[in-house]
Coordinates of C-alpha atoms in Angstrom, one line a residue:
X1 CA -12.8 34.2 -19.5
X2 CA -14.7 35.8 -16.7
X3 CA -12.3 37.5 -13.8
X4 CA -12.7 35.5 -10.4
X5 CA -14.3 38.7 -9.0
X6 CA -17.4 38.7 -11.5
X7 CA -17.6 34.6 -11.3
X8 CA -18.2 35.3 -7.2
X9 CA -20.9 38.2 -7.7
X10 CA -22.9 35.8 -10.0
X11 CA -22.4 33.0 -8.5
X12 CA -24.0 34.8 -5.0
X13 CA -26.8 36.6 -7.0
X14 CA -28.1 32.8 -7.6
X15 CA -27.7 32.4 -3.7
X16 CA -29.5 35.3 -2.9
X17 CA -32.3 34.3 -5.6
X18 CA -31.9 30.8 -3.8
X19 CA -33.0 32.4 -0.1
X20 CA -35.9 34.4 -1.6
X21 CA -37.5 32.2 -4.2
X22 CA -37.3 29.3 -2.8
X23 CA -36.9 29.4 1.1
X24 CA -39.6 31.5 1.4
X25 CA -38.7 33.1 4.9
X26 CA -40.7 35.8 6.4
X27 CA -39.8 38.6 5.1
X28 CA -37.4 41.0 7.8
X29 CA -35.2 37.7 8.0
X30 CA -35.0 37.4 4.3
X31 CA -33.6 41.2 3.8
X32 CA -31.6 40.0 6.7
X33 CA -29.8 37.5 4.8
X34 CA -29.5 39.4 1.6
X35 CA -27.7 42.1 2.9
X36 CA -25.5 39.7 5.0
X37 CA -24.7 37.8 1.3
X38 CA -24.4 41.1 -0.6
X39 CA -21.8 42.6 1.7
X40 CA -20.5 39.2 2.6
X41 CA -20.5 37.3 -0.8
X42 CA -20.2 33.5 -0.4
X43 CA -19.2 34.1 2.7
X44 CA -22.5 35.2 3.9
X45 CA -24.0 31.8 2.4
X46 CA -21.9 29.6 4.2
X47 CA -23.2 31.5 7.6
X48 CA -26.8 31.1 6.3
X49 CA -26.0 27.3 5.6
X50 CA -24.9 27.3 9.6
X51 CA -27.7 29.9 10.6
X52 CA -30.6 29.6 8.3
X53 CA -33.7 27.5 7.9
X54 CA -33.6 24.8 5.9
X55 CA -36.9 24.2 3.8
X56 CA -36.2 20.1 4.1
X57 CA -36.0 20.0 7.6
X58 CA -39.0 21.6 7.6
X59 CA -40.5 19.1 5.5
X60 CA -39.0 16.8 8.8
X61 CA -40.7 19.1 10.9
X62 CA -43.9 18.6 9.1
X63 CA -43.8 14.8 9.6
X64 CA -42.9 15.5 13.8
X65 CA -46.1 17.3 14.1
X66 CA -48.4 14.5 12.0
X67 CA -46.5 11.9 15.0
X68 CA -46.8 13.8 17.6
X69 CA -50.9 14.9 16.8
X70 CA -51.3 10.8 17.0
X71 CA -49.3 10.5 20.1
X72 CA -51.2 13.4 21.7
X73 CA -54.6 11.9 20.5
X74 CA -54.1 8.8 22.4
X75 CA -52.6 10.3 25.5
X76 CA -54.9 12.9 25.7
X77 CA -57.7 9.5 25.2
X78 CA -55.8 8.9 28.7
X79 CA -57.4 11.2 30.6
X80 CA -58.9 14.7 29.9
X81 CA -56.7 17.9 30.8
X82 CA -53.5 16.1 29.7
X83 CA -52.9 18.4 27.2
X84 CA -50.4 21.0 25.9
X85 CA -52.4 24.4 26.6
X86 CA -54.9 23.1 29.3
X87 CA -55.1 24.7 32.1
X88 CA -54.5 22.5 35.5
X89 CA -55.3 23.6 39.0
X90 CA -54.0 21.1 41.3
X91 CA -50.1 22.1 40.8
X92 CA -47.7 22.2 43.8
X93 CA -44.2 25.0 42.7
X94 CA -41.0 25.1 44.5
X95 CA -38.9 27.9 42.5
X96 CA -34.9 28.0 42.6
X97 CA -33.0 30.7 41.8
X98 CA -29.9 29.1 41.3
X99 CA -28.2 26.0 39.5
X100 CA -26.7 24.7 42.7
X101 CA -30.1 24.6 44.9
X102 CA -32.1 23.2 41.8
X103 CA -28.9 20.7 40.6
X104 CA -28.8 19.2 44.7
X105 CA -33.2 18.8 44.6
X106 CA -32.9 17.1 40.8
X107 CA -30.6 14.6 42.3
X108 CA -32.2 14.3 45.2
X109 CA -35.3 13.0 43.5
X110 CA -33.5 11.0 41.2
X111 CA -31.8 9.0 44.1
X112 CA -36.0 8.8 45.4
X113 CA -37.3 7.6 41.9
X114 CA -39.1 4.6 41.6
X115 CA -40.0 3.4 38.5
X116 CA -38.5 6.0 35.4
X117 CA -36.5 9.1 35.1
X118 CA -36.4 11.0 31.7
X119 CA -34.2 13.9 31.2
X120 CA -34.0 16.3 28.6
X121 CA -31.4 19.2 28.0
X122 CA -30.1 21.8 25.2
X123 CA -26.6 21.8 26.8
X124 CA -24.9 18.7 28.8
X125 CA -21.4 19.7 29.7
X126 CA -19.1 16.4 30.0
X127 CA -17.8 18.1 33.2
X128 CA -17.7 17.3 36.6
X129 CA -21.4 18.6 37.0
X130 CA -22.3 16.7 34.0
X131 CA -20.3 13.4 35.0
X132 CA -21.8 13.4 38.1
X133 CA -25.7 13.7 37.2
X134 CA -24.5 10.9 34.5
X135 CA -23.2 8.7 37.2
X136 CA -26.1 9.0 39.4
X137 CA -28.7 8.1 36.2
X138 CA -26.2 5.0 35.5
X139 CA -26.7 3.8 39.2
X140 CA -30.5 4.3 38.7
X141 CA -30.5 2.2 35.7
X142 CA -28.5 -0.5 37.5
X143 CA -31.3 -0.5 40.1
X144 CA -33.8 -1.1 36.8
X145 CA -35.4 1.9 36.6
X146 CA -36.2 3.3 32.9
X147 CA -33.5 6.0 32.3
X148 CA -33.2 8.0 29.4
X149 CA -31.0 11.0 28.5
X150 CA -32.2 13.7 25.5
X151 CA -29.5 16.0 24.7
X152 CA -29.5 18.5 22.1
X153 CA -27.3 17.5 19.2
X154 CA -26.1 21.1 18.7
X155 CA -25.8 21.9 22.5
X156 CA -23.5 18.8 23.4
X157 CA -21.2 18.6 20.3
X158 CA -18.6 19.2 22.0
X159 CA -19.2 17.1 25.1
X160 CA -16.9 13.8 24.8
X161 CA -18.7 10.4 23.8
X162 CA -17.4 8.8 27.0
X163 CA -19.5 11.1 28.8
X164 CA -22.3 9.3 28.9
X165 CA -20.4 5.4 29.0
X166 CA -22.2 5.3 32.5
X167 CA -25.5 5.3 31.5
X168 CA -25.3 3.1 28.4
X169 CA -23.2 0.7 30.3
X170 CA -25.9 0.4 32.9
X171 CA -28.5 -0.2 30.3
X172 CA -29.8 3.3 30.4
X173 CA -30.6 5.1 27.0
X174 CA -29.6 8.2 25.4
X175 CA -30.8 10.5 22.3
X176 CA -29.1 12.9 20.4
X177 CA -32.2 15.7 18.8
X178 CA -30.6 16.0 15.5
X179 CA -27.1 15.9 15.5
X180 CA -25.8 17.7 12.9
X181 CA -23.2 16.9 10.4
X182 CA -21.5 20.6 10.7
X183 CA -22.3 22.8 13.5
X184 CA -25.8 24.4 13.0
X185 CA -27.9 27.0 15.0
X186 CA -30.8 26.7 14.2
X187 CA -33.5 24.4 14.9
X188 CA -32.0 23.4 18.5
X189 CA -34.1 21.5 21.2
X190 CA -33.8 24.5 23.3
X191 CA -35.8 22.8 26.8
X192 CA -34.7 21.4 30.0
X193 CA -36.9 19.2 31.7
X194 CA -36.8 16.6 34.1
X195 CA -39.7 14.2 34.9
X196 CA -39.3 11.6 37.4
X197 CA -42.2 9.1 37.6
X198 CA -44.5 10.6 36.2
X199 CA -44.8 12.5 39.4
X200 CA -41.9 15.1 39.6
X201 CA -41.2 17.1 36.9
X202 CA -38.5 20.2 36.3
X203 CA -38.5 22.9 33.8
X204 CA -36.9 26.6 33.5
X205 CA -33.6 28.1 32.0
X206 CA -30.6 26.3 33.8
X207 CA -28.8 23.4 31.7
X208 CA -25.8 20.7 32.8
X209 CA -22.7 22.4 33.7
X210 CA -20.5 24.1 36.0
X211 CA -21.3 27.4 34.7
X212 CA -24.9 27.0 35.6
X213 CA -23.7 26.2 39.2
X214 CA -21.6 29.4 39.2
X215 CA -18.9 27.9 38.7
X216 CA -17.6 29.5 35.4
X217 CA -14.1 31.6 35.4
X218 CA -15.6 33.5 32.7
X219 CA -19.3 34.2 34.0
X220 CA -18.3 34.0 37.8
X221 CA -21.8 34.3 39.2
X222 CA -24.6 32.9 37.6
X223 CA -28.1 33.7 38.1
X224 CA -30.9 31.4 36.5
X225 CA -34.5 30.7 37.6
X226 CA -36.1 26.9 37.7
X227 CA -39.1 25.2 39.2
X228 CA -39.7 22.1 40.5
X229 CA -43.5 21.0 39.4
X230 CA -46.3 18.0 40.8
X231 CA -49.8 18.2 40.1
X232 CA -51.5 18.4 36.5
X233 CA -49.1 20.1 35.0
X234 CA -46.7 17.0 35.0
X235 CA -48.7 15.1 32.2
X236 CA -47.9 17.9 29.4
X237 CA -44.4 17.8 30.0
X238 CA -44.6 13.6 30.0
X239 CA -46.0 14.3 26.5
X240 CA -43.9 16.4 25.2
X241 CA -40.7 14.3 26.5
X242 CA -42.7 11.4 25.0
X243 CA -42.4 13.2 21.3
X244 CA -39.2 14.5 21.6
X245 CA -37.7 11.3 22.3
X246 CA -39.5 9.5 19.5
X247 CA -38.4 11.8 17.1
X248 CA -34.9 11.6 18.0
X249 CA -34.3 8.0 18.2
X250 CA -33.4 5.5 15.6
X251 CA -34.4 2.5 16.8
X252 CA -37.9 1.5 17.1
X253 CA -37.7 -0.2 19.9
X254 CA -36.4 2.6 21.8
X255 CA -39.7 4.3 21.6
X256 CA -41.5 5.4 23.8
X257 CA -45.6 3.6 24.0
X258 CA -47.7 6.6 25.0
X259 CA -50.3 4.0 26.2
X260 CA -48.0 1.6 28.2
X261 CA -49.2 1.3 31.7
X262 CA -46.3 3.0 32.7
X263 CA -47.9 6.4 31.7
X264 CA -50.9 7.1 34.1
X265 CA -52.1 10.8 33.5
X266 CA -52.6 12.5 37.1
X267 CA -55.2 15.2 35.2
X268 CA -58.0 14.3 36.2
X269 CA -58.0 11.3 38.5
X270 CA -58.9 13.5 42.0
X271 CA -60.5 16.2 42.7
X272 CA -58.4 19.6 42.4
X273 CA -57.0 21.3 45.6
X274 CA -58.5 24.6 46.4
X275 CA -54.7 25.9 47.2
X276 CA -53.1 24.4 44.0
X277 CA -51.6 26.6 41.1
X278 CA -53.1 27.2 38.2
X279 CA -50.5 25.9 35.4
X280 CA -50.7 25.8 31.7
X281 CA -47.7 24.6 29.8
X282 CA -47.2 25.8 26.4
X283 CA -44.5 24.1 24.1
X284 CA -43.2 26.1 20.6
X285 CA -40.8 25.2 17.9
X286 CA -40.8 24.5 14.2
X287 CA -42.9 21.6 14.8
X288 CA -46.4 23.6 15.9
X289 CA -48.4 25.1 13.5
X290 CA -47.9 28.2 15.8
X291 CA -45.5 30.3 18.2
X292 CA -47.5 29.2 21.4
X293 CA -45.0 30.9 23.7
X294 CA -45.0 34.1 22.0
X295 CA -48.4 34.5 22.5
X296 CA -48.6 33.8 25.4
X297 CA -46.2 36.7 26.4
X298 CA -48.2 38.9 24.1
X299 CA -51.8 38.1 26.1
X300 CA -50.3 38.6 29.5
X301 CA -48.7 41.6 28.0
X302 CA -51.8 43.0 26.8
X303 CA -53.5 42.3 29.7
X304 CA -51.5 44.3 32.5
X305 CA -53.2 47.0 34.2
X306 CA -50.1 47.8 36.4
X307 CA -46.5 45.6 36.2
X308 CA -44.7 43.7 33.9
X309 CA -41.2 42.9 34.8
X310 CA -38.9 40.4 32.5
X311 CA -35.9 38.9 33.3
X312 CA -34.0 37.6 30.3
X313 CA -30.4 37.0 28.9
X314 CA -31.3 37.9 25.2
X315 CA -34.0 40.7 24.9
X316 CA -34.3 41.0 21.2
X317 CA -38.4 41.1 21.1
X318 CA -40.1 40.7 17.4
X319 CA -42.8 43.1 16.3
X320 CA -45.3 41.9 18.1
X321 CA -43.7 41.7 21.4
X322 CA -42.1 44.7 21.1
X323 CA -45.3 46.8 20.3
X324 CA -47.3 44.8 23.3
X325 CA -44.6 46.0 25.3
X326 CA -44.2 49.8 23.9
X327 CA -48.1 50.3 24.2
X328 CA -48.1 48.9 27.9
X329 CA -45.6 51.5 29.0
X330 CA -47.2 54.0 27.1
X331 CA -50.7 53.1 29.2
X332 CA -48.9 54.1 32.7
X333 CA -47.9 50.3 33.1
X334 CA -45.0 49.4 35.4
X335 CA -42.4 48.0 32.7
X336 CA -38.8 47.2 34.2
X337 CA -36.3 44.4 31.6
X338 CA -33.4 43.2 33.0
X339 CA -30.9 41.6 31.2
X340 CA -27.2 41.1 31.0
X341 CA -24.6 43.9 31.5
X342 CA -22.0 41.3 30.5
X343 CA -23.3 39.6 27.8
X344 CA -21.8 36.7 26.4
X345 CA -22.9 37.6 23.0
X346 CA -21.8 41.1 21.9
X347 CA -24.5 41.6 18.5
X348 CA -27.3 40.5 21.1
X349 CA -26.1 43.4 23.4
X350 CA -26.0 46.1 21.6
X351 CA -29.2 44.8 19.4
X352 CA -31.0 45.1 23.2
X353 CA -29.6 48.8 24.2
X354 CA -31.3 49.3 20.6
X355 CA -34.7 47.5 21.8
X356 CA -34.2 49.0 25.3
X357 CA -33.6 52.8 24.4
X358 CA -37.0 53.4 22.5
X359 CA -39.3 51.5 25.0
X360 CA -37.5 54.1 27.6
X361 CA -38.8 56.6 25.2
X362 CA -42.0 55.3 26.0
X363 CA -41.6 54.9 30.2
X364 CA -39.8 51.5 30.3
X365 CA -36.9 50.8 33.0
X366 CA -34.2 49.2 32.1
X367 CA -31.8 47.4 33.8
X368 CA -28.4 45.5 33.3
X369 CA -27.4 42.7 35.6
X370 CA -23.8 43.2 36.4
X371 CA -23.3 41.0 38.8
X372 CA -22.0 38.1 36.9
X373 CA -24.8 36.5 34.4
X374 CA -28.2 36.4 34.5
X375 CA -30.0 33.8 32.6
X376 CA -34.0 34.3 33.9
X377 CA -36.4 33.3 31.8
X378 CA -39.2 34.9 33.2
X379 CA -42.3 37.5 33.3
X380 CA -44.4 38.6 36.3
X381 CA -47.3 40.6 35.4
X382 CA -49.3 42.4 38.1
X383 CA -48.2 40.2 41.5
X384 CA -51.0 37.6 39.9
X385 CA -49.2 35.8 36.7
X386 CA -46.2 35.0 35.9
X387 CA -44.3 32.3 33.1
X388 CA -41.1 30.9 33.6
X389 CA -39.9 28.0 31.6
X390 CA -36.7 28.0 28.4
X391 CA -37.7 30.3 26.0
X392 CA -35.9 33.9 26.2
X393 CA -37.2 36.8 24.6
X394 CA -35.7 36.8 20.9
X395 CA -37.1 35.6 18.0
X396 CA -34.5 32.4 17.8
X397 CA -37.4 31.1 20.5
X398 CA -40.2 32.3 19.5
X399 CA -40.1 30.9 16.1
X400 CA -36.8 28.5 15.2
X401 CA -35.9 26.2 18.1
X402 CA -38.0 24.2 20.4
X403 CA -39.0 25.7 23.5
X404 CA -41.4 25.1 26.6
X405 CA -43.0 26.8 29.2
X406 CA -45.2 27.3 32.1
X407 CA -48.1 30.0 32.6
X408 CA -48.8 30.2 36.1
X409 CA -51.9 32.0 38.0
X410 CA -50.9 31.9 41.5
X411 CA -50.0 35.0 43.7
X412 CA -47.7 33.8 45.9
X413 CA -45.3 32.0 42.9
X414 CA -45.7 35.5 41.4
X415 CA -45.0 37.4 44.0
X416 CA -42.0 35.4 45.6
X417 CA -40.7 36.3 41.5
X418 CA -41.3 39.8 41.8
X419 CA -39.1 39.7 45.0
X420 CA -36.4 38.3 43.5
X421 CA -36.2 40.1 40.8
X422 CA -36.3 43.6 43.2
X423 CA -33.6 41.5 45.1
X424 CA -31.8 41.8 41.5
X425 CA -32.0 45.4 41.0
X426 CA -29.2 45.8 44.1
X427 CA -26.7 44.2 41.6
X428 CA -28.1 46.0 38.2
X429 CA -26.8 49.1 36.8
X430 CA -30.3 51.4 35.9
X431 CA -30.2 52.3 32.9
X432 CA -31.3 56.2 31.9
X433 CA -32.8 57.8 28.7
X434 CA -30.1 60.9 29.4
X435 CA -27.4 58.4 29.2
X436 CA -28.9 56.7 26.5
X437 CA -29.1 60.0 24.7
X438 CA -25.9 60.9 25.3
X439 CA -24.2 57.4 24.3
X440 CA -21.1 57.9 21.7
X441 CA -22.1 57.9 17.7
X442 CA -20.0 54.1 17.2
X443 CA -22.3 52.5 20.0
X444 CA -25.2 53.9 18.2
X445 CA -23.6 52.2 14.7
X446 CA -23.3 48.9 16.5
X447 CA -26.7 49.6 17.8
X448 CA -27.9 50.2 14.0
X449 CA -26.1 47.0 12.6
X450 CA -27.2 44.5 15.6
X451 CA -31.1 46.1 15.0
X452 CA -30.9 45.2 11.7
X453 CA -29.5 41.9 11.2
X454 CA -31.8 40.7 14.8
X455 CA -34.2 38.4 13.0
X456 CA -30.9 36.6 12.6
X457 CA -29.6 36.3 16.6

C-alpha cells in the first residue's frame, strides 16, 4: 500500500498536468503555479482553485462578449460615437482627490437626479458610508426613479444582506457580478461608476466605505483620485453599465433594453464645444478579445517625449509595460512612480521595490507615499494626456478582472494631475539606487520570491 507521502506527490503531479494541459494559461503564470503546487503540494491547488482562471468561466466569458457585441451593435445604431474606444470632444471634468469631496458631489447629484441612477462598485462596505449612499438611493426609488445597485460578488461578501433592505424595499434593484460560492480572486468586476441620467457619470479608483473617506484606523489617510464626467464620454460608460448589469442578473425582466427611450446617446446630437476634453473610454476584462487598457498605457508610454508620472497602489507592470517604461527612461524621459510606502499587501510590496530598482537602473524616480495610503490610478504624460479610471498597474487588471477607464487629451486636466501628484512628493519618501543597492540580502530574497510568483498578485 502506497505511504500517504507518495499518494500526495502523485496525486499533485495530475494537478500540475491539470494546469498545464488543460488550462492553457500563458506561460509566466503557468510556471507560476507549478512551482507554487510543487513546493506547496495540494496546498498550492486549493490556492489556484481560489486564485486561478477557470477555463469554464471562460467559456461564460465567451458568451458575455457574443451579448454584449449585440447590445453594442444596437446602441452604437443609436447614435454614432457611442462607442467603447471613440474618441469624444465635448467632455466637461471635475477631478477629486479624495473620497470625501467625490462621496459629498455623488450624493449631491443623486438627490438632483431625475429620471435613473445606476451604480456600480467592486467594494460596497455595509458601513455607515455604505448605509448612507444606500439610504439615499432607497429614497430615490421611492420618488420613482430607476435605481439600480451592481456590486461585485467578491468585493461585498462580507457586507451584511440587510445592507441594502433600503433599496429593495423601495423598489430599487440590486446585482451581485458573480457571487461566488467560496471566496475567489479572480475574475472580479473591478470598476466604479456612477451614471445618473444619462447625463452625469463617475469613474476612478475610490469604492464605498469609510476607508476611502479616510476614515480607516488602519490606513489613516487615504488618498484616491476620481472624476466626475458630462459630455460624450457618458454614453460608453451607459453601455458598459448596460452589459454588466445584464450579465449579472437572473431575471429577465430586470434587464436592461439598450433601445428603450430611456437611453438617448448625447454623441453626436450637437455640435462639439471648442473647450471640451477630448475623452476615450476604454473598458478590459476577460470578456474583450483584448487588454484595452494595457495598451493604452503602453501607446501613451511609447509616445512621451519628456514626462510620464504614475500614481498607483500595486505597481507590478507585465513585460510589456515594464519594457515601455524601461526604454522611456532610458530615452532621457522624465519617469517618477509612486506608490504605497505602507502597502496593504506585503508580496505586492516587495514584488514593486523589485520592479522599481531596475527601472532606477535605467533613470526612473521612485517614490513611496507614506503618508497614509495612496490609491491613484493614474498616468500624466507630458502636461497634454493623462488616464485615470480603476485599473492599477499589475497584471490582475490588465488581463483577469474587469476594468475601465478614461484617456483624456486636455492640458489643463493633465496638468491640474501633474500638480497633485508634485503636491504628493511632500509626503513621499524618494527612493535612491544607493539605498537600493545597499538594501539587506533577506529584502532582496523577498524581492526574488514576490518577482517570481507576480503573474499571480
Amino acid at each position: 500500500m502506497p505511504s500517504p507521502m507518495l499518494f500526495v506527490t502523485i496525486v499533485n503531479y495530475f494537478l500540475i498536468a491539470y494546469v498545464i494541459f488543460v488550462q492553457r494559461r500563458n506561460t509566466a503564470a503557468t510556471w507560476a503555479w507549478i512551482v507554487a503546487m510543487a513546493f506547496l503540494p495540494i496546498f498550492g491547488f486549493i490556492l489556484y482553485l481560489m486564485g486561478g482562471q477557470d477555463s469554464r468561466k471562460q467559456r461564460v466569458f465567451i458568451q458575455k462578449y457574443n451579448d454584449d457585441s449585440l447590445i453594442h451593435n444596437v446602441y452604437r445604431g443609436m447614435a454614432l460615437g457611442a462607442d467603447e474606444g471613440d474618441t469624444t470632444h465635448d467632455n466637461q471634468i471635475t477631478l477629486f482627490y479624495d473620497g470625501k469631496t467625490k462621496f459629498d458631489a455623488l450624493l449631491e447629484d443623486i438627490a438632483n437626479a431625475r429620471e435613473y441612477i445606476y451604480i456600480q462598485y467592486y467594494i460596497f462596505r455595509g458601513d455607515e458610508i455604505g448605509r448612507k449612499l444606500v439610504e439615499k438611493l432607497a429614497e430615490r426609488a421611492m420618488d420613482g426613479l430607476d435605481v439600480r445597485l451592481l456590486a461585485d460578488g467578491t468585493g461585498c461578501y462580507f457586507t451584511p444582506k440587510d445592507t441594502f433592505k433600503p433599496l429593495i424595499n423601495a423598489q430599487g434593484k440590486l446585482g451581485l457580478f458573480l457571487p461566488p460560492f467560496l471566496m475567489r480572486m479572480n475574475y472580479r468586476n473591478h470598476r466604479k461608476l456612477a451614471i445618473i441620467d444619462g447625463e452625469i457619470a463617475y469613474l476612478g479608483g475610490s469604492n464605498i466605505g469609510k476607508e476611502y473617506l479616510g476614515m480607516s484606523e488602519r490606513f489613516g489617510s487615504w488618498r484616491d483620485s476620481h472624476m466626475r464626467l458630462t459630455g460624450g464620454a457618458v454614453d460608453p460608460l451607459i453601455l458598459r453599465f448596460i452589459m454588466d448589469w445584464n450579465f449579472s442578473v437572473k431575471n429577465k425582466n430586470d434587464r436592461l433594453e439598450v433601445n428603450s427611450k430611456r437611453f438617448k446617446p448625447l454623441s453626436g446630437q450637437a455640435p462639439s464645444p471648442t473647450d471640451g476634453s477630448s475623452v476615450q473610454i476604454l473598458s478590459s476584462g476577460p470578456d474583450t478579445t483584448d487588454p484595452h487598457i494595457l495598451h493604452g498605457f503602453c501607446s501613451m508610454i511609447m509616445n512621451a517625449k519628456k514626462s510620464i508620472y504614475i500614481q498607483t497602489p500595486y505597481f507590478v507592470p507585465d513585460d510589456a509595460l515594464f519594457t515601455c517604461l524601461r526604454i522611456a527612461a532610458l530615452r532621457g524621459v522624465d519617469v517618477r512612480i509612486m506608490y504605497p510606502g505602507k502597502p496593504d499587501h506585503p508580496f505586492v510590496y516587495w514584488a514593486s521595490s523589485s520592479y522599481m530598482g531596475e527601472l532606477m537602473c535605467a533613470g526612473a524616480k521612485g517614490y513611496e507615499y507614506t503618508e497614509g495610503f495612496i490609491h491613484c490610478k493614474t498616468i500624466m504624460v507630458d502636461s497634454q494626456i493623462c488616464a485615470i479610471g480603476t485599473a492599477n498597474m499589475d497584471v490582475r487588471s490588465f488581463k483577469i478582472n474587469f476594468e475601465t477607464h478614461a484617456f483624456i487629451t486636455d492640458a489643463r486636466a493633465t496638468l491640474e494631475l501633474e500638480e497633485a501628484f508634485v503636491a504628493d512628493m511632500d509626503y513621499c519618501r524618494e527612493l535612491t539606487l544607493e539605498a537600493y543597492n545597499k538594501r539587506r540580502r533577506i529584502i532582496k530574497v523577498r524581492e526574488s520570491i514576490s518577482r517570481l510568483f507576480s503573474p499571480l498578485l
